[in-house]
Short mmCIF file of C-alpha atoms in Angstrom, two decimals:
data_model
loop_
_atom_site.label_atom_id
_atom_site.label_comp_id
_atom_site.label_asym_id
_atom_site.label_seq_id
_atom_site.Cartn_x
_atom_site.Cartn_y
_atom_site.Cartn_z
CA UNK A 1 -4.67 -13.48 -19.03
CA UNK A 2 -6.70 -10.29 -18.82
CA UNK A 3 -6.00 -9.18 -15.27
CA UNK A 4 -2.52 -9.18 -13.85
CA UNK A 5 -1.94 -11.53 -10.96
CA UNK A 6 -2.51 -9.69 -7.68
CA UNK A 7 0.80 -10.98 -6.42
CA UNK A 8 2.57 -9.12 -9.18
CA UNK A 9 1.35 -5.82 -7.85
CA UNK A 10 3.12 -6.32 -4.57
CA UNK A 11 6.50 -4.82 -3.95
CA UNK A 12 7.68 -6.81 -0.98
CA UNK A 13 8.98 -10.30 -1.63
CA UNK A 14 6.43 -12.90 -0.54
CA UNK A 15 9.14 -15.39 0.33
CA UNK A 16 10.71 -13.00 2.82
CA UNK A 17 7.40 -12.13 4.43
CA UNK A 18 6.71 -15.82 4.73
CA UNK A 19 10.06 -16.42 6.42
CA UNK A 20 9.24 -13.72 8.94
CA UNK A 21 5.78 -15.13 9.58
CA UNK A 22 7.14 -18.61 10.06
CA UNK A 23 9.71 -17.39 12.54
CA UNK A 24 6.80 -17.18 14.94
CA UNK A 25 6.62 -20.39 16.96
CA UNK A 26 2.83 -20.42 16.73
CA UNK A 27 2.76 -20.62 12.99
CA UNK A 28 3.42 -23.79 11.08
CA UNK A 29 1.62 -23.40 7.78
CA UNK A 30 1.11 -20.17 5.90
CA UNK A 31 -1.49 -20.28 3.18
CA UNK A 32 -1.09 -18.38 -0.06
CA UNK A 33 -4.08 -16.18 0.62
CA UNK A 34 -3.03 -15.09 4.09
CA UNK A 35 0.52 -14.57 2.91
CA UNK A 36 -0.77 -12.30 0.19
CA UNK A 37 -2.86 -10.28 2.63
CA UNK A 38 -0.15 -9.93 5.24
CA UNK A 39 2.24 -8.70 2.56
CA UNK A 40 -0.37 -6.32 1.24
CA UNK A 41 -1.19 -4.89 4.64
CA UNK A 42 2.49 -4.48 5.45
CA UNK A 43 2.86 -2.35 2.35
CA UNK A 44 -0.15 -0.29 3.42
CA UNK A 45 1.44 0.04 6.82
CA UNK A 46 4.71 1.34 5.40
CA UNK A 47 2.86 3.85 3.22
CA UNK A 48 0.75 5.02 6.11
CA UNK A 49 3.63 5.37 8.55
CA UNK A 50 5.80 7.16 6.01
CA UNK A 51 3.05 9.62 5.13
CA UNK A 52 2.31 10.43 8.72
CA UNK A 53 5.96 10.75 9.60
CA UNK A 54 6.49 13.11 6.70
CA UNK A 55 3.94 15.50 8.19
CA UNK A 56 6.47 16.07 10.98
CA UNK A 57 9.14 17.05 8.52
CA UNK A 58 9.65 20.72 7.87
CA UNK A 59 11.71 20.33 4.76
CA UNK A 60 11.89 17.77 2.03
CA UNK A 61 13.69 15.19 4.10
CA UNK A 62 12.15 12.31 5.97
CA UNK A 63 14.26 11.47 9.00
CA UNK A 64 14.26 8.85 11.73
CA UNK A 65 13.03 11.27 14.37
CA UNK A 66 9.86 11.96 12.38
CA UNK A 67 9.01 8.28 12.45
CA UNK A 68 9.86 7.93 16.13
CA UNK A 69 7.53 10.82 16.88
CA UNK A 70 4.55 9.14 15.20
CA UNK A 71 5.33 5.86 16.93
CA UNK A 72 5.54 7.42 20.39
CA UNK A 73 2.33 9.37 19.94
CA UNK A 74 0.00 6.81 18.41
CA UNK A 75 -1.21 4.22 20.88
CA UNK A 76 -1.97 1.68 18.19
CA UNK A 77 1.76 1.72 17.40
CA UNK A 78 2.60 0.74 20.94
CA UNK A 79 4.17 -2.48 19.70
CA UNK A 80 6.88 -0.44 17.99
CA UNK A 81 7.91 1.74 20.90
CA UNK A 82 10.93 -0.31 21.79
CA UNK A 83 11.88 -0.88 18.18
CA UNK A 84 11.71 2.78 17.15
CA UNK A 85 12.63 4.71 20.29
CA UNK A 86 13.16 8.43 20.39
CA UNK A 87 16.84 9.08 20.16
CA UNK A 88 18.69 11.11 22.69
CA UNK A 89 22.25 12.30 22.69
CA UNK A 90 24.86 10.86 25.03
CA UNK A 91 24.86 14.18 26.86
CA UNK A 92 21.10 14.06 27.39
CA UNK A 93 21.42 10.46 28.47
CA UNK A 94 24.04 11.29 31.08
CA UNK A 95 21.94 14.14 32.40
CA UNK A 96 18.97 11.83 32.64
CA UNK A 97 20.99 9.26 34.55
CA UNK A 98 22.44 11.91 36.83
CA UNK A 99 18.96 13.15 37.63
CA UNK A 100 17.82 9.62 38.36
CA UNK A 101 20.76 8.94 40.63
CA UNK A 102 20.12 12.17 42.44
CA UNK A 103 16.48 11.36 42.96
CA UNK A 104 17.42 7.95 44.28
CA UNK A 105 19.92 9.23 46.80
CA UNK A 106 17.52 11.96 47.86
CA UNK A 107 14.55 9.90 48.85
CA UNK A 108 16.22 6.71 50.06
CA UNK A 109 19.64 5.87 51.37
CA UNK A 110 22.85 7.71 50.67
CA UNK A 111 24.40 4.85 48.82
CA UNK A 112 25.01 6.02 45.35
CA UNK A 113 23.52 3.30 43.29
CA UNK A 114 25.48 3.81 40.18
CA UNK A 115 23.51 1.96 37.61
CA UNK A 116 25.81 0.91 34.90
CA UNK A 117 24.79 3.00 31.99
CA UNK A 118 24.64 0.95 28.91
CA UNK A 119 25.90 3.24 26.27
CA UNK A 120 23.61 3.58 23.38
CA UNK A 121 25.39 1.71 20.68
CA UNK A 122 24.67 3.19 17.35
CA UNK A 123 23.51 0.34 15.28
CA UNK A 124 25.59 -0.22 12.25
CA UNK A 125 23.10 -0.98 9.60
CA UNK A 126 24.68 -3.01 6.94
CA UNK A 127 23.12 -2.69 3.56
CA UNK B 1 13.35 -21.33 7.80
CA UNK B 2 15.46 -18.38 8.55
CA UNK B 3 19.06 -19.35 8.26
CA UNK B 4 20.54 -15.93 8.70
CA UNK B 5 19.32 -13.08 10.82
CA UNK B 6 19.09 -10.86 7.76
CA UNK B 7 16.37 -13.16 6.47
CA UNK B 8 14.08 -11.63 9.03
CA UNK B 9 14.50 -8.15 7.63
CA UNK B 10 12.68 -6.77 4.67
CA UNK B 11 14.86 -5.59 1.81
CA UNK B 12 15.75 -1.93 2.23
CA UNK B 13 15.65 -1.11 -1.44
CA UNK B 14 12.08 -2.32 -1.74
CA UNK B 15 11.03 -0.48 1.40
CA UNK B 16 12.68 2.63 0.02
CA UNK B 17 10.70 2.29 -3.20
CA UNK B 18 7.40 1.97 -1.33
CA UNK B 19 8.19 5.03 0.78
CA UNK B 20 9.08 7.03 -2.30
CA UNK B 21 5.67 6.19 -3.70
CA UNK B 22 3.99 7.46 -0.57
CA UNK B 23 5.71 10.81 -0.51
CA UNK B 24 5.65 13.73 -2.93
CA UNK B 25 8.30 13.89 -5.61
CA UNK B 26 11.68 15.19 -4.60
CA UNK B 27 11.48 14.13 -0.98
CA UNK B 28 14.61 12.48 0.31
CA UNK B 29 14.64 9.76 2.93
CA UNK B 30 17.51 9.47 5.33
CA UNK B 31 19.16 6.10 5.53
CA UNK B 32 18.23 5.77 9.16
CA UNK B 33 14.61 6.54 8.41
CA UNK B 34 14.54 3.85 5.79
CA UNK B 35 16.13 1.29 8.10
CA UNK B 36 13.67 2.27 10.80
CA UNK B 37 10.69 1.82 8.52
CA UNK B 38 11.99 -1.54 7.33
CA UNK B 39 12.44 -2.68 10.91
CA UNK B 40 9.00 -1.43 11.84
CA UNK B 41 7.53 -3.30 8.90
CA UNK B 42 9.21 -6.58 9.92
CA UNK B 43 7.85 -6.27 13.40
CA UNK B 44 4.47 -5.37 11.97
CA UNK B 45 4.45 -8.63 10.00
CA UNK B 46 4.97 -10.57 13.21
CA UNK B 47 2.44 -8.50 15.07
CA UNK B 48 -0.25 -9.11 12.44
CA UNK B 49 0.70 -12.77 12.21
CA UNK B 50 0.35 -13.29 15.92
CA UNK B 51 -2.98 -11.43 16.00
CA UNK B 52 -4.25 -13.54 13.10
CA UNK B 53 -3.05 -16.71 14.82
CA UNK B 54 -5.16 -15.77 17.80
CA UNK B 55 -8.18 -15.46 15.54
CA UNK B 56 -7.50 -18.88 14.12
CA UNK B 57 -7.27 -20.38 17.59
CA UNK B 58 -10.47 -18.64 18.53
CA UNK B 59 -12.25 -20.36 15.65
CA UNK B 60 -10.59 -23.65 16.59
CA UNK B 61 -9.04 -24.06 13.19
CA UNK B 62 -5.49 -24.67 12.14
CA UNK B 63 -4.92 -22.98 8.81
CA UNK B 64 -4.55 -19.24 8.62
CA UNK B 65 -6.95 -17.74 6.08
CA UNK B 66 -7.33 -14.30 4.57
CA UNK B 67 -10.43 -13.75 6.65
CA UNK B 68 -8.40 -14.30 9.81
CA UNK B 69 -6.00 -11.60 8.73
CA UNK B 70 -8.93 -9.24 8.13
CA UNK B 71 -10.43 -9.94 11.52
CA UNK B 72 -7.08 -9.52 13.19
CA UNK B 73 -6.74 -5.99 11.83
CA UNK B 74 -9.70 -4.86 13.88
CA UNK B 75 -8.34 -6.60 16.97
CA UNK B 76 -5.12 -4.64 16.84
CA UNK B 77 -6.80 -1.31 16.13
CA UNK B 78 -5.90 -1.06 12.49
CA UNK B 79 -9.44 -0.73 11.28
CA UNK B 80 -8.29 1.75 8.71
CA UNK B 81 -6.66 -1.05 6.75
CA UNK B 82 -9.67 -3.34 6.77
CA UNK B 83 -11.46 -1.83 3.78
CA UNK B 84 -8.51 -1.70 1.37
CA UNK B 85 -7.56 -5.15 2.53
CA UNK B 86 -11.00 -6.53 1.92
CA UNK B 87 -10.83 -5.22 -1.62
CA UNK B 88 -7.43 -6.79 -2.08
CA UNK B 89 -8.80 -10.10 -0.86
CA UNK B 90 -11.73 -9.89 -3.30
CA UNK B 91 -9.37 -9.27 -6.17
CA UNK B 92 -7.14 -12.03 -5.06
CA UNK B 93 -9.99 -14.51 -4.88
CA UNK B 94 -11.27 -13.38 -8.24
CA UNK B 95 -7.89 -13.90 -9.83
CA UNK B 96 -7.52 -17.23 -8.08
CA UNK B 97 -10.86 -18.55 -9.28
CA UNK B 98 -10.23 -17.25 -12.79
CA UNK B 99 -7.04 -19.19 -12.78
CA UNK B 100 -8.78 -22.24 -11.48
CA UNK B 101 -11.51 -22.15 -14.10
CA UNK B 102 -8.82 -21.77 -16.69
CA UNK B 103 -8.01 -25.19 -15.36
CA UNK B 104 -4.28 -25.18 -15.56
CA UNK B 105 -3.47 -26.32 -12.12
CA UNK B 106 -5.47 -27.38 -9.14
CA UNK B 107 -3.90 -24.86 -6.85
CA UNK B 108 -4.90 -21.73 -4.95
CA UNK B 109 -7.12 -23.21 -2.35
CA UNK B 110 -7.37 -21.26 0.89
CA UNK B 111 -5.33 -23.82 2.67
CA UNK B 112 -2.76 -24.27 0.00
CA UNK B 113 0.67 -24.35 1.47
CA UNK B 114 3.32 -22.67 -0.55
CA UNK B 115 6.48 -24.53 0.08
CA UNK B 116 9.13 -22.98 -2.02
CA UNK B 117 11.50 -21.59 0.51
CA UNK B 118 14.61 -20.21 -1.00
#
């Protein structure tokens, strides 16, 4: 065959992308052509996001916060805002909560509504 | 079907390779950045899928075609991917019809359903 199969030029595994697509309750059948395109566009998306995130990096290291910055600033990436949140330290978090509590007790009743702060659990990403 | 939760993630090594391609030589990627990008990509797959499903419904069809994916990109404000994607679709169709005329198998129709789940 003269030209290589387009599928061969993809990096991401089609089977995995298909599994993800089918995890949507609205989808029952995934055709080969749409599977190919979704995989392709996901690769484009990764390239694009990585390149833009890297512009926020001042040295030769791409870090999580660079990605989070792009996500929070680009409205078309709104769907990722809860997936890739800006990270704050526990100290910042406590200050934020303290400020909130203060604001609450200031404008309304005196009852200190101590919202249980769910500690940010650092996700253990298993390889 | 997804048996394990990990099945809904994209492989980190592959994502890492794609990112490396995007960035200049010698750039390092933190582990967290790579995990984040992989997660973002998984969610992106679902996002595109659901947008494309809407297009299909709109046309009152059942099967999801490449054209639906293309149309969906504009709906979710990713116009910048439409052109490269259109080219990819052309190439794909070309390769598919070449394969068909070679007459080996009767596959690669738009509505073909690949059913080899691992």
